Amino acid sequence: MAGQADNRAPYARIAAHYAELISTGELQPGTLMPSIKNLSEEWKVSTATVEKALRKLRNDGLIRGIHGIGTEVLDQPAPMSSGSQRQDRGRRTGSSWGDGERSDSHQAAVVPAPADVAQALDIQPGSEVVRRSRVYRDRHGIVAHSTSWIPARYAELIPQLATSERLIGGTSLQLIAEATGHPISHRIDTASASLLTAEHARLLELDLDDSPADPVVVMTAKFVDSEGTVVEYGVDLGGPGRTWRTESEVVA
């Protein structure tokens, strides 16, 4: 809260605090935010700083101003994360989950590589790969269905890669880097939109006949180690109504 040590700007700390309360459901849709004056006093900052924090929350679609009433919390699904963003989060925090998220339906199997996966991993079609999948959810429903494709030789070094459970001891990339001694050096990300297919509907637990015609977000990421070897190919499929968002600092 306000007294916690944090290197972010004061407005960003305030915005992050309320974003977390909203994402976890502690602040329910329709709840009115404290007034600018009260927030200013609580956080010991200027009203201009509070207004900047509220502006960020509005820009993120989490709140809205109602003339003559105040600032209301909105009920809107949070954006999805790309595989790369989840890996970054896992490296920083030890968990790939976003605020208010959980994962379930963890499945793993050794299967022949489909043509597109083989091309991404630079292996022969039909070569054995580990297919790891899981579903990320929050209070709104499915955030994303995530699949990781890993050459089967890594499962010989790390048997748990081929088990249908959450990984213990780090992300798949961390475990592979530790086992091989070759750190991940770079990644290649893509983002696209796709019309909802029968396979998408199955993975996202939707009834295709009753689902909206809006396109879904498809994110892919190839992870390459210091030897130039592609060690993992990830595909994230966004749930209905989800968007993809990334944020970075702009240096003047």
PDB file of C-alpha atoms in Angstrom:
ATOM      1  CA  MET A   1       0.000   0.000   0.000  1.00  0.00           C
ATOM      2  CA  ALA A   2       1.034   3.640   0.400  1.00  0.00           C
ATOM      3  CA  GLY A   3       3.835   2.936   2.853  1.00  0.00           C
ATOM      4  CA  GLN A   4       5.453   0.058   0.960  1.00  0.00           C
ATOM      5  CA  ALA A   5       8.862   0.590  -0.626  1.00  0.00           C
ATOM      6  CA  ASP A   6       8.521   0.805  -4.392  1.00  0.00           C
ATOM      7  CA  ASN A   7      10.757   2.305  -7.065  1.00  0.00           C
ATOM      8  CA  ARG A   8       7.870   3.234  -9.338  1.00  0.00           C
ATOM      9  CA  ALA A   9       6.539   6.761  -9.622  1.00  0.00           C
ATOM     10  CA  PRO A  10       3.862   7.584  -7.007  1.00  0.00           C
ATOM     11  CA  TYR A  11       1.042   7.703  -9.583  1.00  0.00           C
ATOM     12  CA  ALA A  12       2.098   4.260 -10.897  1.00  0.00           C
ATOM     13  CA  ARG A  13       2.086   2.782  -7.378  1.00  0.00           C
ATOM     14  CA  ILE A  14      -1.417   4.091  -6.752  1.00  0.00           C
ATOM     15  CA  ALA A  15      -2.668   2.834 -10.118  1.00  0.00           C
ATOM     16  CA  ALA A  16      -1.072  -0.592  -9.609  1.00  0.00           C
ATOM     17  CA  HIS A  17      -2.582  -0.917  -6.133  1.00  0.00           C
ATOM     18  CA  TYR A  18      -6.121  -0.290  -7.354  1.00  0.00           C
ATOM     19  CA  ALA A  19      -5.610  -2.339 -10.509  1.00  0.00           C
ATOM     20  CA  GLU A  20      -4.787  -5.316  -8.291  1.00  0.00           C
ATOM     21  CA  LEU A  21      -7.834  -4.723  -6.068  1.00  0.00           C
ATOM     22  CA  ILE A  22     -10.023  -4.611  -9.169  1.00  0.00           C
ATOM     23  CA  SER A  23      -8.460  -7.648 -10.855  1.00  0.00           C
ATOM     24  CA  THR A  24      -8.815  -9.803  -7.723  1.00  0.00           C
ATOM     25  CA  GLY A  25     -12.416  -8.728  -7.193  1.00  0.00           C
ATOM     26  CA  GLU A  26     -11.769  -6.962  -3.899  1.00  0.00           C
ATOM     27  CA  LEU A  27     -13.195  -3.876  -5.598  1.00  0.00           C
ATOM     28  CA  GLN A  28     -16.344  -5.091  -7.308  1.00  0.00           C
ATOM     29  CA  PRO A  29     -17.811  -3.607 -10.527  1.00  0.00           C
ATOM     30  CA  GLY A  30     -20.014  -0.647  -9.686  1.00  0.00           C
ATOM     31  CA  THR A  31     -17.988   0.274  -6.591  1.00  0.00           C
ATOM     32  CA  LEU A  32     -17.104   3.944  -6.335  1.00  0.00           C
ATOM     33  CA  MET A  33     -13.442   4.840  -5.934  1.00  0.00           C
ATOM     34  CA  PRO A  34     -12.420   7.132  -3.052  1.00  0.00           C
ATOM     35  CA  SER A  35     -12.487  10.815  -3.922  1.00  0.00           C
ATOM     36  CA  ILE A  36      -9.399  12.546  -5.296  1.00  0.00           C
ATOM     37  CA  LYS A  37      -9.084  14.461  -2.019  1.00  0.00           C
ATOM     38  CA  ASN A  38      -9.260  11.305   0.076  1.00  0.00           C
ATOM     39  CA  LEU A  39      -6.750   9.495  -2.130  1.00  0.00           C
ATOM     40  CA  SER A  40      -4.428  12.470  -1.965  1.00  0.00           C
ATOM     41  CA  GLU A  41      -4.543  12.436   1.837  1.00  0.00           C
ATOM     42  CA  GLU A  42      -4.250   8.640   2.122  1.00  0.00           C
ATOM     43  CA  TRP A  43      -1.238   8.374  -0.187  1.00  0.00           C
ATOM     44  CA  LYS A  44       0.285  11.717   0.888  1.00  0.00           C
ATOM     45  CA  VAL A  45       0.595  12.959  -2.696  1.00  0.00           C
ATOM     46  CA  SER A  46      -0.754  15.911  -4.664  1.00  0.00           C
ATOM     47  CA  THR A  47      -4.161  15.854  -6.298  1.00  0.00           C
ATOM     48  CA  ALA A  48      -2.357  16.088  -9.656  1.00  0.00           C
ATOM     49  CA  THR A  49      -0.608  12.783  -8.895  1.00  0.00           C
ATOM     50  CA  VAL A  50      -3.919  11.153  -7.979  1.00  0.00           C
ATOM     51  CA  GLU A  51      -5.517  12.467 -11.173  1.00  0.00           C
ATOM     52  CA  LYS A  52      -2.650  10.946 -13.188  1.00  0.00           C
ATOM     53  CA  ALA A  53      -3.167   7.589 -11.451  1.00  0.00           C
ATOM     54  CA  LEU A  54      -6.898   7.661 -12.144  1.00  0.00           C
ATOM     55  CA  ARG A  55      -6.222   8.622 -15.758  1.00  0.00           C
ATOM     56  CA  LYS A  56      -4.044   5.516 -16.138  1.00  0.00           C
ATOM     57  CA  LEU A  57      -6.791   3.325 -14.655  1.00  0.00           C
ATOM     58  CA  ARG A  58      -9.300   4.891 -17.057  1.00  0.00           C
ATOM     59  CA  ASN A  59      -6.969   4.350 -20.009  1.00  0.00           C
ATOM     60  CA  ASP A  60      -6.608   0.711 -18.959  1.00  0.00           C
ATOM     61  CA  GLY A  61     -10.402   0.352 -18.997  1.00  0.00           C
ATOM     62  CA  LEU A  62     -10.699  -0.367 -15.276  1.00  0.00           C
ATOM     63  CA  ILE A  63     -12.719   2.646 -14.158  1.00  0.00           C
ATOM     64  CA  ARG A  64     -14.900   5.416 -15.562  1.00  0.00           C
ATOM     65  CA  GLY A  65     -15.957   8.831 -14.364  1.00  0.00           C
ATOM     66  CA  ILE A  66     -19.675   9.485 -13.819  1.00  0.00           C
ATOM     67  CA  HIS A  67     -20.568  13.175 -13.832  1.00  0.00           C
ATOM     68  CA  GLY A  68     -21.848  14.328 -10.461  1.00  0.00           C
ATOM     69  CA  ILE A  69     -21.358  10.915  -8.852  1.00  0.00           C
ATOM     70  CA  GLY A  70     -17.710   9.877  -8.867  1.00  0.00           C
ATOM     71  CA  THR A  71     -15.433   7.253 -10.367  1.00  0.00           C
ATOM     72  CA  GLU A  72     -16.860   3.763 -10.849  1.00  0.00           C
ATOM     73  CA  VAL A  73     -15.077   0.428 -11.140  1.00  0.00           C
ATOM     74  CA  LEU A  74     -15.847  -1.264 -14.470  1.00  0.00           C
ATOM     75  CA  ASP A  75     -16.466  -4.935 -15.113  1.00  0.00           C
ATOM     76  CA  GLN A  76     -14.145  -5.723 -18.013  1.00  0.00           C
ATOM     77  CA  PRO A  77     -11.975  -8.758 -18.729  1.00  0.00           C
ATOM     78  CA  ALA A  78      -8.287  -8.136 -18.236  1.00  0.00           C
ATOM     79  CA  PRO A  79      -6.012  -8.364 -21.266  1.00  0.00           C
ATOM     80  CA  MET A  80      -4.129 -11.567 -21.998  1.00  0.00           C
ATOM     81  CA  SER A  81      -0.376 -11.936 -21.784  1.00  0.00           C
ATOM     82  CA  SER A  82       1.849 -13.309 -24.511  1.00  0.00           C
ATOM     83  CA  GLY A  83       4.001 -16.359 -23.832  1.00  0.00           C
ATOM     84  CA  SER A  84       7.018 -14.082 -23.631  1.00  0.00           C
ATOM     85  CA  GLN A  85       5.321 -11.840 -21.068  1.00  0.00           C
ATOM     86  CA  ARG A  86       4.411 -14.890 -18.991  1.00  0.00           C
ATOM     87  CA  GLN A  87       7.996 -16.125 -19.143  1.00  0.00           C
ATOM     88  CA  ASP A  88       9.235 -12.689 -18.074  1.00  0.00           C
ATOM     89  CA  ARG A  89       6.764 -12.687 -15.201  1.00  0.00           C
ATOM     90  CA  GLY A  90       7.840 -16.175 -14.177  1.00  0.00           C
ATOM     91  CA  ARG A  91      11.488 -15.148 -14.140  1.00  0.00           C
ATOM     92  CA  ARG A  92      10.706 -12.113 -11.960  1.00  0.00           C
ATOM     93  CA  THR A  93       8.172 -13.604  -9.573  1.00  0.00           C
ATOM     94  CA  GLY A  94       8.390 -17.391  -9.925  1.00  0.00           C
ATOM     95  CA  SER A  95       4.840 -17.557 -11.306  1.00  0.00           C
ATOM     96  CA  SER A  96       3.473 -16.964 -14.808  1.00  0.00           C
ATOM     97  CA  TRP A  97       0.088 -15.966 -13.403  1.00  0.00           C
ATOM     98  CA  GLY A  98      -1.175 -12.405 -13.783  1.00  0.00           C
ATOM     99  CA  ASP A  99      -3.097 -10.595 -11.050  1.00  0.00           C
ATOM    100  CA  GLY A 100      -6.138 -12.626 -10.043  1.00  0.00           C
ATOM    101  CA  GLU A 101      -5.233 -15.505 -12.368  1.00  0.00           C
ATOM    102  CA  ARG A 102      -4.859 -19.208 -11.826  1.00  0.00           C
ATOM    103  CA  SER A 103      -4.098 -22.062 -14.186  1.00  0.00           C
ATOM    104  CA  ASP A 104      -5.635 -25.493 -14.534  1.00  0.00           C
ATOM    105  CA  SER A 105      -6.155 -28.317 -17.053  1.00  0.00           C
ATOM    106  CA  HIS A 106      -2.398 -28.938 -17.208  1.00  0.00           C
ATOM    107  CA  GLN A 107      -1.751 -31.595 -19.848  1.00  0.00           C
ATOM    108  CA  ALA A 108       1.498 -32.991 -21.243  1.00  0.00           C
ATOM    109  CA  ALA A 109       2.259 -35.664 -23.800  1.00  0.00           C
ATOM    110  CA  VAL A 110       4.959 -36.709 -26.237  1.00  0.00           C
ATOM    111  CA  VAL A 111       3.467 -36.443 -29.734  1.00  0.00           C
ATOM    112  CA  PRO A 112       4.592 -36.175 -33.374  1.00  0.00           C
ATOM    113  CA  ALA A 113       5.307 -32.562 -34.326  1.00  0.00           C
ATOM    114  CA  PRO A 114       2.686 -30.977 -36.610  1.00  0.00           C
ATOM    115  CA  ALA A 115       4.130 -29.291 -39.684  1.00  0.00           C
ATOM    116  CA  ASP A 116       3.862 -25.721 -38.347  1.00  0.00           C
ATOM    117  CA  VAL A 117       5.432 -26.711 -35.017  1.00  0.00           C
ATOM    118  CA  ALA A 118       8.253 -28.591 -36.745  1.00  0.00           C
ATOM    119  CA  GLN A 119       8.983 -25.545 -38.885  1.00  0.00           C
ATOM    120  CA  ALA A 120       9.048 -23.276 -35.820  1.00  0.00           C
ATOM    121  CA  LEU A 121      11.361 -25.639 -33.922  1.00  0.00           C
ATOM    122  CA  ASP A 122      13.526 -26.290 -36.987  1.00  0.00           C
ATOM    123  CA  ILE A 123      13.019 -30.057 -36.788  1.00  0.00           C
ATOM    124  CA  GLN A 124      11.598 -32.661 -39.151  1.00  0.00           C
ATOM    125  CA  PRO A 125       7.790 -32.966 -39.300  1.00  0.00           C
ATOM    126  CA  GLY A 126       6.688 -35.942 -37.227  1.00  0.00           C
ATOM    127  CA  SER A 127       9.670 -35.718 -34.877  1.00  0.00           C
ATOM    128  CA  GLU A 128       8.748 -36.303 -31.253  1.00  0.00           C
ATOM    129  CA  VAL A 129       7.930 -33.193 -29.242  1.00  0.00           C
ATOM    130  CA  VAL A 130       6.516 -32.532 -25.801  1.00  0.00           C
ATOM    131  CA  ARG A 131       3.184 -30.741 -25.976  1.00  0.00           C
ATOM    132  CA  ARG A 132       2.389 -28.937 -22.725  1.00  0.00           C
ATOM    133  CA  SER A 133      -0.923 -27.096 -22.423  1.00  0.00           C
ATOM    134  CA  ARG A 134      -2.791 -25.258 -19.705  1.00  0.00           C
ATOM    135  CA  VAL A 135      -5.677 -22.844 -19.300  1.00  0.00           C
ATOM    136  CA  TYR A 136      -5.308 -19.481 -17.561  1.00  0.00           C
ATOM    137  CA  ARG A 137      -8.455 -18.137 -15.887  1.00  0.00           C
ATOM    138  CA  ASP A 138      -9.549 -15.173 -13.831  1.00  0.00           C
ATOM    139  CA  ARG A 139     -12.898 -14.226 -12.348  1.00  0.00           C
ATOM    140  CA  HIS A 140     -14.250 -13.445 -15.834  1.00  0.00           C
ATOM    141  CA  GLY A 141     -13.431 -16.873 -17.266  1.00  0.00           C
ATOM    142  CA  ILE A 142     -10.689 -18.055 -19.610  1.00  0.00           C
ATOM    143  CA  VAL A 143      -7.908 -15.553 -20.174  1.00  0.00           C
ATOM    144  CA  ALA A 144      -5.963 -17.740 -22.590  1.00  0.00           C
ATOM    145  CA  HIS A 145      -5.270 -21.301 -23.643  1.00  0.00           C
ATOM    146  CA  SER A 146      -1.505 -21.747 -23.731  1.00  0.00           C
ATOM    147  CA  THR A 147       0.481 -24.503 -25.467  1.00  0.00           C
ATOM    148  CA  SER A 148       4.230 -25.036 -25.315  1.00  0.00           C
ATOM    149  CA  TRP A 149       5.977 -27.275 -27.857  1.00  0.00           C
ATOM    150  CA  ILE A 150       9.402 -28.582 -26.775  1.00  0.00           C
ATOM    151  CA  PRO A 151      11.727 -31.055 -28.570  1.00  0.00           C
ATOM    152  CA  ALA A 152      11.404 -34.413 -26.832  1.00  0.00           C
ATOM    153  CA  ARG A 153      15.152 -34.671 -26.160  1.00  0.00           C
ATOM    154  CA  TYR A 154      14.716 -32.141 -23.362  1.00  0.00           C
ATOM    155  CA  ALA A 155      12.253 -34.442 -21.605  1.00  0.00           C
ATOM    156  CA  GLU A 156      15.075 -36.993 -21.319  1.00  0.00           C
ATOM    157  CA  LEU A 157      17.009 -34.392 -19.302  1.00  0.00           C
ATOM    158  CA  ILE A 158      13.948 -33.080 -17.435  1.00  0.00           C
ATOM    159  CA  PRO A 159      11.324 -35.867 -17.100  1.00  0.00           C
ATOM    160  CA  GLN A 160       8.740 -33.586 -15.472  1.00  0.00           C
ATOM    161  CA  LEU A 161       8.336 -31.735 -18.787  1.00  0.00           C
ATOM    162  CA  ALA A 162       6.289 -34.700 -19.998  1.00  0.00           C
ATOM    163  CA  THR A 163       4.066 -34.959 -16.902  1.00  0.00           C
ATOM    164  CA  SER A 164       0.600 -33.410 -16.702  1.00  0.00           C
ATOM    165  CA  GLU A 165       1.294 -31.203 -13.703  1.00  0.00           C
ATOM    166  CA  ARG A 166       2.493 -27.680 -13.018  1.00  0.00           C
ATOM    167  CA  LEU A 167       6.262 -27.481 -13.281  1.00  0.00           C
ATOM    168  CA  ILE A 168       8.234 -27.315 -10.052  1.00  0.00           C
ATOM    169  CA  GLY A 169      11.504 -25.430  -9.757  1.00  0.00           C
ATOM    170  CA  GLY A 170      10.970 -22.869 -12.494  1.00  0.00           C
ATOM    171  CA  THR A 171       9.480 -22.369 -15.928  1.00  0.00           C
ATOM    172  CA  SER A 172      10.221 -24.800 -18.743  1.00  0.00           C
ATOM    173  CA  LEU A 173      12.817 -22.420 -20.165  1.00  0.00           C
ATOM    174  CA  GLN A 174      14.540 -22.008 -16.809  1.00  0.00           C
ATOM    175  CA  LEU A 175      14.673 -25.775 -16.327  1.00  0.00           C
ATOM    176  CA  ILE A 176      16.044 -26.352 -19.831  1.00  0.00           C
ATOM    177  CA  ALA A 177      18.690 -23.642 -19.444  1.00  0.00           C
ATOM    178  CA  GLU A 178      19.817 -25.129 -16.121  1.00  0.00           C
ATOM    179  CA  ALA A 179      19.950 -28.654 -17.543  1.00  0.00           C
ATOM    180  CA  THR A 180      21.851 -27.737 -20.718  1.00  0.00           C
ATOM    181  CA  GLY A 181      23.978 -24.864 -19.457  1.00  0.00           C
ATOM    182  CA  HIS A 182      22.802 -22.766 -22.398  1.00  0.00           C
ATOM    183  CA  PRO A 183      20.769 -19.696 -21.355  1.00  0.00           C
ATOM    184  CA  ILE A 184      17.962 -18.358 -23.498  1.00  0.00           C
ATOM    185  CA  SER A 185      19.470 -15.566 -25.582  1.00  0.00           C
ATOM    186  CA  HIS A 186      16.508 -14.185 -27.524  1.00  0.00           C
ATOM    187  CA  ARG A 187      12.941 -14.773 -28.610  1.00  0.00           C
ATOM    188  CA  ILE A 188      10.778 -14.066 -31.626  1.00  0.00           C
ATOM    189  CA  ASP A 189       7.194 -12.957 -30.966  1.00  0.00           C
ATOM    190  CA  THR A 190       4.200 -12.658 -33.272  1.00  0.00           C
ATOM    191  CA  ALA A 191       0.669 -11.364 -32.697  1.00  0.00           C
ATOM    192  CA  SER A 192      -2.272 -11.910 -35.033  1.00  0.00           C
ATOM    193  CA  ALA A 193      -6.042 -12.174 -35.135  1.00  0.00           C
ATOM    194  CA  SER A 194      -7.911 -15.262 -36.258  1.00  0.00           C
ATOM    195  CA  LEU A 195     -11.542 -16.072 -36.843  1.00  0.00           C
ATOM    196  CA  LEU A 196     -12.885 -18.472 -34.244  1.00  0.00           C
ATOM    197  CA  THR A 197     -12.516 -22.042 -35.494  1.00  0.00           C
ATOM    198  CA  ALA A 198     -13.952 -25.283 -34.126  1.00  0.00           C
ATOM    199  CA  GLU A 199     -10.544 -26.086 -32.614  1.00  0.00           C
ATOM    200  CA  HIS A 200     -10.324 -22.663 -30.996  1.00  0.00           C
ATOM    201  CA  ALA A 201     -13.811 -23.130 -29.550  1.00  0.00           C
ATOM    202  CA  ARG A 202     -12.827 -26.507 -28.114  1.00  0.00           C
ATOM    203  CA  LEU A 203      -9.685 -25.164 -26.474  1.00  0.00           C
ATOM    204  CA  LEU A 204     -11.517 -22.123 -25.083  1.00  0.00           C
ATOM    205  CA  GLU A 205     -14.479 -24.231 -23.883  1.00  0.00           C
ATOM    206  CA  LEU A 206     -16.962 -22.418 -26.116  1.00  0.00           C
ATOM    207  CA  ASP A 207     -20.051 -23.467 -27.995  1.00  0.00           C
ATOM    208  CA  LEU A 208     -19.136 -22.499 -31.550  1.00  0.00           C
ATOM    209  CA  ASP A 209     -22.768 -21.902 -32.531  1.00  0.00           C
ATOM    210  CA  ASP A 210     -23.325 -19.476 -29.646  1.00  0.00           C
ATOM    211  CA  SER A 211     -19.931 -17.776 -29.721  1.00  0.00           C
ATOM    212  CA  PRO A 212     -19.384 -14.236 -31.029  1.00  0.00           C
ATOM    213  CA  ALA A 213     -17.979 -13.751 -34.508  1.00  0.00           C
ATOM    214  CA  ASP A 214     -15.235 -11.461 -33.200  1.00  0.00           C
ATOM    215  CA  PRO A 215     -11.672 -12.592 -34.003  1.00  0.00           C
ATOM    216  CA  VAL A 216      -9.505 -14.054 -31.274  1.00  0.00           C
ATOM    217  CA  VAL A 217      -5.940 -13.022 -30.442  1.00  0.00           C
ATOM    218  CA  VAL A 218      -3.236 -15.553 -31.311  1.00  0.00           C
ATOM    219  CA  MET A 219       0.250 -15.016 -29.859  1.00  0.00           C
ATOM    220  CA  THR A 220       3.307 -17.102 -30.708  1.00  0.00           C
ATOM    221  CA  ALA A 221       6.840 -17.035 -29.304  1.00  0.00           C
ATOM    222  CA  LYS A 222      10.007 -18.876 -30.315  1.00  0.00           C
ATOM    223  CA  PHE A 223      12.727 -19.081 -27.662  1.00  0.00           C
ATOM    224  CA  VAL A 224      16.329 -19.500 -28.820  1.00  0.00           C
ATOM    225  CA  ASP A 225      19.293 -20.428 -26.627  1.00  0.00           C
ATOM    226  CA  SER A 226      22.864 -19.141 -26.720  1.00  0.00           C
ATOM    227  CA  GLU A 227      23.792 -21.908 -29.169  1.00  0.00           C
ATOM    228  CA  GLY A 228      21.187 -20.730 -31.662  1.00  0.00           C
ATOM    229  CA  THR A 229      18.850 -23.672 -30.965  1.00  0.00           C
ATOM    230  CA  VAL A 230      15.091 -23.139 -30.771  1.00  0.00           C
ATOM    231  CA  VAL A 231      14.189 -24.831 -27.497  1.00  0.00           C
ATOM    232  CA  GLU A 232      10.501 -23.958 -27.241  1.00  0.00           C
ATOM    233  CA  TYR A 233       7.623 -22.715 -29.376  1.00  0.00           C
ATOM    234  CA  GLY A 234       4.620 -21.275 -27.544  1.00  0.00           C
ATOM    235  CA  VAL A 235       1.128 -20.531 -28.806  1.00  0.00           C
ATOM    236  CA  ASP A 236      -1.338 -18.516 -26.695  1.00  0.00           C
ATOM    237  CA  LEU A 237      -4.973 -18.251 -27.743  1.00  0.00           C
ATOM    238  CA  GLY A 238      -6.924 -15.409 -26.156  1.00  0.00           C
ATOM    239  CA  GLY A 239     -10.315 -15.969 -24.592  1.00  0.00           C
ATOM    240  CA  PRO A 240     -13.442 -14.146 -25.836  1.00  0.00           C
ATOM    241  CA  GLY A 241     -13.294 -10.402 -25.297  1.00  0.00           C
ATOM    242  CA  ARG A 242      -9.606 -10.490 -24.420  1.00  0.00           C
ATOM    243  CA  THR A 243      -7.105  -8.135 -25.972  1.00  0.00           C
ATOM    244  CA  TRP A 244      -3.337  -8.093 -25.846  1.00  0.00           C
ATOM    245  CA  ARG A 245      -1.579  -5.214 -24.169  1.00  0.00           C
ATOM    246  CA  THR A 246       2.051  -4.351 -23.598  1.00  0.00           C
ATOM    247  CA  GLU A 247       3.473  -1.363 -21.798  1.00  0.00           C
ATOM    248  CA  SER A 248       6.909   0.220 -21.765  1.00  0.00           C
ATOM    249  CA  GLU A 249       8.530   3.414 -20.608  1.00  0.00           C
ATOM    250  CA  VAL A 250       9.108   6.149 -23.176  1.00  0.00           C
ATOM    251  CA  VAL A 251      12.372   7.976 -22.612  1.00  0.00           C
ATOM    252  CA  ALA A 252      12.291  11.593 -23.731  1.00  0.00           C
TER     253      ALA A 252
END
